[in-house]
mmCIF file of C-alpha atoms in Angstrom:
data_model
loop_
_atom_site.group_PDB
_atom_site.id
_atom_site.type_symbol
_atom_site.label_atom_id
_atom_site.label_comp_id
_atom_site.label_asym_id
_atom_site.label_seq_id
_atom_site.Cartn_x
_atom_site.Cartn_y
_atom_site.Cartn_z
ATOM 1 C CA UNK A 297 -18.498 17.347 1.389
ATOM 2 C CA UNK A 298 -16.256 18.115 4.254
ATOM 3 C CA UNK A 299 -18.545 17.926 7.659
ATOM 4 C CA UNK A 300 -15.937 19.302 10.027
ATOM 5 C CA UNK A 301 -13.767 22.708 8.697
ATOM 6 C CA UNK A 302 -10.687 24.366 10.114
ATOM 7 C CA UNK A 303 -10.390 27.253 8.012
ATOM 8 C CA UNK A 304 -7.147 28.322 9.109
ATOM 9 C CA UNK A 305 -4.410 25.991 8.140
ATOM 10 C CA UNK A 306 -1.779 27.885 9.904
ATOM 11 C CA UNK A 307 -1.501 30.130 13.484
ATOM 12 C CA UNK A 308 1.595 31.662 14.562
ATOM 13 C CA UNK A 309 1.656 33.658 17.954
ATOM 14 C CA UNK A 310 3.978 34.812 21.074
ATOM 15 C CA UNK A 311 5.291 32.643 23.869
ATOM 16 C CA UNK A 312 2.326 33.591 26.332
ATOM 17 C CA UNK A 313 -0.059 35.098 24.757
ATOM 18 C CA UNK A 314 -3.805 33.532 23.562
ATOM 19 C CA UNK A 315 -4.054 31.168 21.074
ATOM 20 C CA UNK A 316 -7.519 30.499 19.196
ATOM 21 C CA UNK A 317 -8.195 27.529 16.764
ATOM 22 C CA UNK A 318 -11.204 27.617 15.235
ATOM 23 C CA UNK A 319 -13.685 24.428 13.868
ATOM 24 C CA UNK A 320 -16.573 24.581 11.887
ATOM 25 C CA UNK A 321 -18.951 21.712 11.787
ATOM 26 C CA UNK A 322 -22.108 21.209 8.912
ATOM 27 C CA UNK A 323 -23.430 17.714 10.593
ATOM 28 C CA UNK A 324 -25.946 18.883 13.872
ATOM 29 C CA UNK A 325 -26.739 15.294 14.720
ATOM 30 C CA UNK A 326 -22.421 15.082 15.588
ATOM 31 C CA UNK A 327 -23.019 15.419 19.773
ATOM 32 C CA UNK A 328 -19.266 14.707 20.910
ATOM 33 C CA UNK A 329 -16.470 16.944 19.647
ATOM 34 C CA UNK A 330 -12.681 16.624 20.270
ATOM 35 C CA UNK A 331 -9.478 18.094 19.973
ATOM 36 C CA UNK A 332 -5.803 16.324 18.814
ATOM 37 C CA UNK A 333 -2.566 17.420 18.503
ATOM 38 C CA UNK A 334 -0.121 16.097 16.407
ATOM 39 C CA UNK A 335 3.932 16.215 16.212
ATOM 40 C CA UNK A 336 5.658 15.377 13.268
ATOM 41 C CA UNK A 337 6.286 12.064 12.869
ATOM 42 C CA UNK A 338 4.185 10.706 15.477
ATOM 43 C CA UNK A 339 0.389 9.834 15.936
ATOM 44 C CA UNK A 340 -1.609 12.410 17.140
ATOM 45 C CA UNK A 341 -2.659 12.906 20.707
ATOM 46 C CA UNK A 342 -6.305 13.458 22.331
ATOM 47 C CA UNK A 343 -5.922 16.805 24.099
ATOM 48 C CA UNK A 344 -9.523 17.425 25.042
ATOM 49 C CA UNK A 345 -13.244 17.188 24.089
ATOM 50 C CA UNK A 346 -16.070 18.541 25.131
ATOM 51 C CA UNK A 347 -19.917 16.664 25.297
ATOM 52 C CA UNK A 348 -23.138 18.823 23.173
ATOM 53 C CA UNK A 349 -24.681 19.153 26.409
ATOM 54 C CA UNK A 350 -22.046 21.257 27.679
ATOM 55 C CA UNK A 351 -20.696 24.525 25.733
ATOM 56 C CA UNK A 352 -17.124 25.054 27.596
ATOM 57 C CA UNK A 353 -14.688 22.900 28.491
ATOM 58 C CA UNK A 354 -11.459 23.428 30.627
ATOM 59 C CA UNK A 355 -8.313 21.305 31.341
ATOM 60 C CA UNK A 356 -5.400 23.679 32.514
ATOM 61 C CA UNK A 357 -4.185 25.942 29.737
ATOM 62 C CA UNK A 358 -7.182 24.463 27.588
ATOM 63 C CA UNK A 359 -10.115 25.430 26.965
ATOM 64 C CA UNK A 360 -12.670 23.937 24.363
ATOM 65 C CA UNK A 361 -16.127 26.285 23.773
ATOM 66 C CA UNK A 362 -18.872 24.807 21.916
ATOM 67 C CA UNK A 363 -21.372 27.345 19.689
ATOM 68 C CA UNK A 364 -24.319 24.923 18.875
ATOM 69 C CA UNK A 365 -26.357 27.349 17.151
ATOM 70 C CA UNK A 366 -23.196 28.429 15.145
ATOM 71 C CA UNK A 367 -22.012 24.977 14.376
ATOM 72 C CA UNK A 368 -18.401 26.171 15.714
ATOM 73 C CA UNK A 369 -16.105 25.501 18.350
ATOM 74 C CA UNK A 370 -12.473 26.922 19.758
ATOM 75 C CA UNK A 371 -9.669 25.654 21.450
ATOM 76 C CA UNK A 372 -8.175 28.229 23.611
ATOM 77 C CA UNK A 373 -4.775 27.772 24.632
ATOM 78 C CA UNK A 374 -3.343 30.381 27.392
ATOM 79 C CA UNK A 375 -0.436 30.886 28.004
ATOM 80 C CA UNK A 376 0.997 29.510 24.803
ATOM 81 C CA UNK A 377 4.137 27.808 24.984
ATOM 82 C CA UNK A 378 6.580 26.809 22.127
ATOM 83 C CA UNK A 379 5.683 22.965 23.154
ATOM 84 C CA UNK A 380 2.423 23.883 21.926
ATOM 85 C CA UNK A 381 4.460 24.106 18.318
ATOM 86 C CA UNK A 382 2.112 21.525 16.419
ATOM 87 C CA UNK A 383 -0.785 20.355 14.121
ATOM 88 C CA UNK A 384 -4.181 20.998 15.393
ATOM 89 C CA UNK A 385 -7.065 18.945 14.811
ATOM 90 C CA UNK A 386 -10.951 19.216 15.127
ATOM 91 C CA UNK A 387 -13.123 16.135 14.996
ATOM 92 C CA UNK A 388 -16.378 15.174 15.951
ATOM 93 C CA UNK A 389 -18.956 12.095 16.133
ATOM 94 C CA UNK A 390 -22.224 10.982 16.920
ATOM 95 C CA UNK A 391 -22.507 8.897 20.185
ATOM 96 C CA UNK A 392 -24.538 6.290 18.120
ATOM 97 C CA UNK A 393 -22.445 5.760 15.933
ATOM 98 C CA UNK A 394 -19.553 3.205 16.649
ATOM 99 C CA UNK A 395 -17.498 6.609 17.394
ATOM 100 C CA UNK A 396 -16.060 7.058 14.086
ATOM 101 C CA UNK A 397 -14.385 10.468 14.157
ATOM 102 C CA UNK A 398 -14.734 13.210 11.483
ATOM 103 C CA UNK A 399 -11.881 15.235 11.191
ATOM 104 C CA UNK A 400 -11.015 18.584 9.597
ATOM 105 C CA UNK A 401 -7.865 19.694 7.756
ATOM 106 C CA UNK A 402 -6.031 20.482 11.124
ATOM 107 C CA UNK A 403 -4.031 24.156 11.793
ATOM 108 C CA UNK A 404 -0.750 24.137 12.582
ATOM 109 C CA UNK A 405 0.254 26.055 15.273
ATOM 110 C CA UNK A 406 3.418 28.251 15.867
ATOM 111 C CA UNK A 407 4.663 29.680 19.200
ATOM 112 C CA UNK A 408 7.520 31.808 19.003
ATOM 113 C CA UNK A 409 9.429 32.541 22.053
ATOM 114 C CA UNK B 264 2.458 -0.054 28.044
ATOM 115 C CA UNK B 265 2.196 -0.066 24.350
ATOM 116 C CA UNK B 266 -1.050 1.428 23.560
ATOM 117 C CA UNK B 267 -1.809 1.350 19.593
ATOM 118 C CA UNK B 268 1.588 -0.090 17.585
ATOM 119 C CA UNK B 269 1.895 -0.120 13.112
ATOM 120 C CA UNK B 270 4.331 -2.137 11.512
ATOM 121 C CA UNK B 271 6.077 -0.870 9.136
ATOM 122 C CA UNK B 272 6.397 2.868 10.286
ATOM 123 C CA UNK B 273 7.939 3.560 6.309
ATOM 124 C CA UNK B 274 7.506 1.249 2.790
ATOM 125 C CA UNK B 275 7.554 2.020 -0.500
ATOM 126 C CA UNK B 276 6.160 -0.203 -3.240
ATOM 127 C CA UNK B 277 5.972 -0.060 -6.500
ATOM 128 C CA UNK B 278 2.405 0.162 -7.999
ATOM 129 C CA UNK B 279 0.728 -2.863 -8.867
ATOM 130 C CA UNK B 280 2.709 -4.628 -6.089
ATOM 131 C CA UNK B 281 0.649 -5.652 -2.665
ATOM 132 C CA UNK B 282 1.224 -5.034 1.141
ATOM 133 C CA UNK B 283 -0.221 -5.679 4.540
ATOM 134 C CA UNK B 284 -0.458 -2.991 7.236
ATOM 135 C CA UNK B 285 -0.842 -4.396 10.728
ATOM 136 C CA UNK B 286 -2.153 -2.496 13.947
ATOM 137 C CA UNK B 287 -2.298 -3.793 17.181
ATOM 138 C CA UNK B 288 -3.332 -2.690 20.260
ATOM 139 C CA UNK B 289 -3.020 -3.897 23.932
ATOM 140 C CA UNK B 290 -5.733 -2.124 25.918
ATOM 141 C CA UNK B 291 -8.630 -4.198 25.331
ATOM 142 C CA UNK B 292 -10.616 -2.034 22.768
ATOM 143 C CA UNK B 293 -13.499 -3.064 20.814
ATOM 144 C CA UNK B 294 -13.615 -0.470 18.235
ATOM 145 C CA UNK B 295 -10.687 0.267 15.625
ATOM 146 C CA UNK B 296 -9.849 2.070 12.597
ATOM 147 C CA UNK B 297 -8.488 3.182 9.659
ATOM 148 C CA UNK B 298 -7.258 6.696 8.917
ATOM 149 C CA UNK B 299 -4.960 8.341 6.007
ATOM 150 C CA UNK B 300 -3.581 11.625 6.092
ATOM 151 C CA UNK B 301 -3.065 13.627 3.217
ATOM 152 C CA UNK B 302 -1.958 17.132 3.008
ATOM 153 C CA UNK B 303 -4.637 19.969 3.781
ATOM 154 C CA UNK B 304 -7.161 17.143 3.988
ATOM 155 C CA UNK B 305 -6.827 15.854 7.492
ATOM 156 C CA UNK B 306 -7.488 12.444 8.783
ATOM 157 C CA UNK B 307 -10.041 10.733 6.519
ATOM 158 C CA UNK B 308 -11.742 7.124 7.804
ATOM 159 C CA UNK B 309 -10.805 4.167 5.208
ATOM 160 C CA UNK B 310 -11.942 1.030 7.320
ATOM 161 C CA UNK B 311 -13.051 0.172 10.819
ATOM 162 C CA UNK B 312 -14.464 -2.311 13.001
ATOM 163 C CA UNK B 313 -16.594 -2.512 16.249
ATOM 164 C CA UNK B 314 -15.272 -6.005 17.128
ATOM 165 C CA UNK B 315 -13.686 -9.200 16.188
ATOM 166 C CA UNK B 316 -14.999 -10.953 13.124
ATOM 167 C CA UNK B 317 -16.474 -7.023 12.080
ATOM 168 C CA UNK B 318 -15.179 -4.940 9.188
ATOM 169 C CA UNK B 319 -17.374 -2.060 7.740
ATOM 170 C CA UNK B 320 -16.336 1.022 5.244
ATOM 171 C CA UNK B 321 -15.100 4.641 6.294
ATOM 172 C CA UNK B 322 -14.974 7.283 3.951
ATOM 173 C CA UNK B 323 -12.512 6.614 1.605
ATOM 174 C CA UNK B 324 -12.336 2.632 1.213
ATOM 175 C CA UNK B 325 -11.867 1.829 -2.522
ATOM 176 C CA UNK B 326 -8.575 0.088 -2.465
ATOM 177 C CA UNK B 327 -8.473 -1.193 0.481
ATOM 178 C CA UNK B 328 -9.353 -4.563 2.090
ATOM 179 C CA UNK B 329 -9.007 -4.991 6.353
ATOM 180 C CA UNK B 330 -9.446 -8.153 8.598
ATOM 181 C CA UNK B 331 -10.217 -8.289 12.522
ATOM 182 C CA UNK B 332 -9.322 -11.933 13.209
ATOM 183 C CA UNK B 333 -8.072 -11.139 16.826
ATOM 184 C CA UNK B 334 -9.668 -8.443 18.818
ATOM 185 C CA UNK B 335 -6.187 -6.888 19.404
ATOM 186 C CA UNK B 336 -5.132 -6.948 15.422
ATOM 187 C CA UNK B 337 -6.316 -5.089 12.708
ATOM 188 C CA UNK B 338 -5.300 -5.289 9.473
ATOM 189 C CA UNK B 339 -4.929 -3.000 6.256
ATOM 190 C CA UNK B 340 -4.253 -4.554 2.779
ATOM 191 C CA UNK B 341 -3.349 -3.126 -0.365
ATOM 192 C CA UNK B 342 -4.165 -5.456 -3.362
ATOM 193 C CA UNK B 343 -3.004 -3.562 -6.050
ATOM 194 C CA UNK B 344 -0.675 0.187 -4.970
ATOM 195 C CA UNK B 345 -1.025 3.057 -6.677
ATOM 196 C CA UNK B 346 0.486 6.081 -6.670
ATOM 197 C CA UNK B 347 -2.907 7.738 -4.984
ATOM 198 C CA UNK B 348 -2.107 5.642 -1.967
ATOM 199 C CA UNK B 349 1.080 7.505 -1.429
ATOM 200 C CA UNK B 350 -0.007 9.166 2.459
ATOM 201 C CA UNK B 351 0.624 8.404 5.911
ATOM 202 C CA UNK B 352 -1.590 5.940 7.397
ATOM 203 C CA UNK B 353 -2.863 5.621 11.264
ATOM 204 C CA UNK B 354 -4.720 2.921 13.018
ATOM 205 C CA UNK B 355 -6.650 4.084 16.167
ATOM 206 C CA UNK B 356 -9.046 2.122 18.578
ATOM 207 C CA UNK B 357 -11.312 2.986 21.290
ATOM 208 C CA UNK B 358 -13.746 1.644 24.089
ATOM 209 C CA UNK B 359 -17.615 1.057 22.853
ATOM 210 C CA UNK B 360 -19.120 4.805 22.538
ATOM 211 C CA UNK B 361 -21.066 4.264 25.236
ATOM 212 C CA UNK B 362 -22.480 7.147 26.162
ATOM 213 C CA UNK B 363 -20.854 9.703 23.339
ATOM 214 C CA UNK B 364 -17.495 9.661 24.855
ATOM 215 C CA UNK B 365 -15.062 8.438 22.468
ATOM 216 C CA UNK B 366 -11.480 8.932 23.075
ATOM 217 C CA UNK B 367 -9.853 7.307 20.181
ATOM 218 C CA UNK B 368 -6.378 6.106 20.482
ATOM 219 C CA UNK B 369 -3.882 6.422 17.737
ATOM 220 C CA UNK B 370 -0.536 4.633 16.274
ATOM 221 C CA UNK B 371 2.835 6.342 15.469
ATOM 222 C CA UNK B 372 1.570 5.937 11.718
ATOM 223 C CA UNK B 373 3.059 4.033 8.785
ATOM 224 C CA UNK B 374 4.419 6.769 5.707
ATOM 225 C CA UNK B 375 3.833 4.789 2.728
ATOM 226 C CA UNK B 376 4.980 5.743 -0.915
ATOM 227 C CA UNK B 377 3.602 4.164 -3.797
ATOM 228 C CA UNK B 378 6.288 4.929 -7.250
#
């Protein structure tokens, strides 16, 4: 049974527009939720996360929102970039629980210039 | 700083035949883990451990045998390959989750084919 769900395995939009990843999640006792991205060939990368406590969270060009009631989150990107080119994924965990991450499929991203 | 570093980063056995992954990490962490990656399934947990001595089961650990001896190692061992074990694998590790916030860590990742 997969607990966390990224429906969309692929996303292709223009150098500066929006970008939206989406993240479905089954498991409401998960209470930290967090974003990687991932180049080929390399390990992926925290980008950001964002507590249960809070429902939006912001670091520059990203922004993570949090839907509890919905079991869904986003990651907005804006202004895309083509260095934003990459695999996208979701994960979440339970504070309590030795942080073991759940991850979904992941979305790869395209940016065209 | 090296962060989170797998040896080998490629291998490819034959099945039947056995291998050892190693991970290590320099920053001190208690916790580390086991992923694979397999297309359209996204990182799924094999192994992990909250400290040195500690080994418990992810998701996915039939196959698979892992040792903590040192707090900075962890290791990944395949007995016996099989082709199903052809995937990319990553070893993470992180601080205690204190507090819910959990930033794991991850390796370059080690692409493994099993023939």
């Amino acid at each position: 049974d997969q607990q966390v769900k990224q429906n969309s395995p692929s996303l292709s939009v223009q150098e500066g527009r929006i970008s939206i990843l989406n993240c479905d999640y089954t498991n409401s006792m998960f209470d930290y939720f967090l974003w990687y991205k991932k180049y080929p060939a390399e390990g992926p990368t925290f980008l950001i996360s964002i507590s249960s406590i809070k429902d939006k969270n912001e670091d520059g060009r990203f922004t993570v929102f949090l839907n509890k009631s919905a079991k869904h989150l986003s990651l907005h990107i804006v202004p895309s970039q083509p260095g934003d080119s990459a695999v996208y994924f979701c994960a979440a965990s339970r504070s309590s629980n030795t942080g073991k991450l759940i991850f979904g499929q992941g979305t790869t991203l395209q940016v065209k210039p | 700083n090296a962060g989170v570093t797998q040896t080998p980063k490629f291998r490819v056995l034959k099945t039947g035949q056995s291998m050892t992954l190693l991970c290590a990490q320099d920053m001190n962490h208690e916790y580390m883990y086991w992923y694979r990656q397999d297309p359209g399934m996204g990182l799924r947990l094999i192994h992990y451990s909250v400290g040195e001595g500690t080994t418990a089961k992810g998701e996915v650990p039939d196959g698979y045998n892992v040792s903590r001896l040192k707090k900075q190692n962890f290791l990944l061992g395949l007995e016996s390959a099989a082709p199903s074990q052809t995937s990319v694998y990553f070893c993470a590790s992180s601080p205690p989750a204190r507090g819910g916030n959990t930033e794991a860590f991850f390796g370059q990742g080690t692409r493994l084919t099993v023939v």
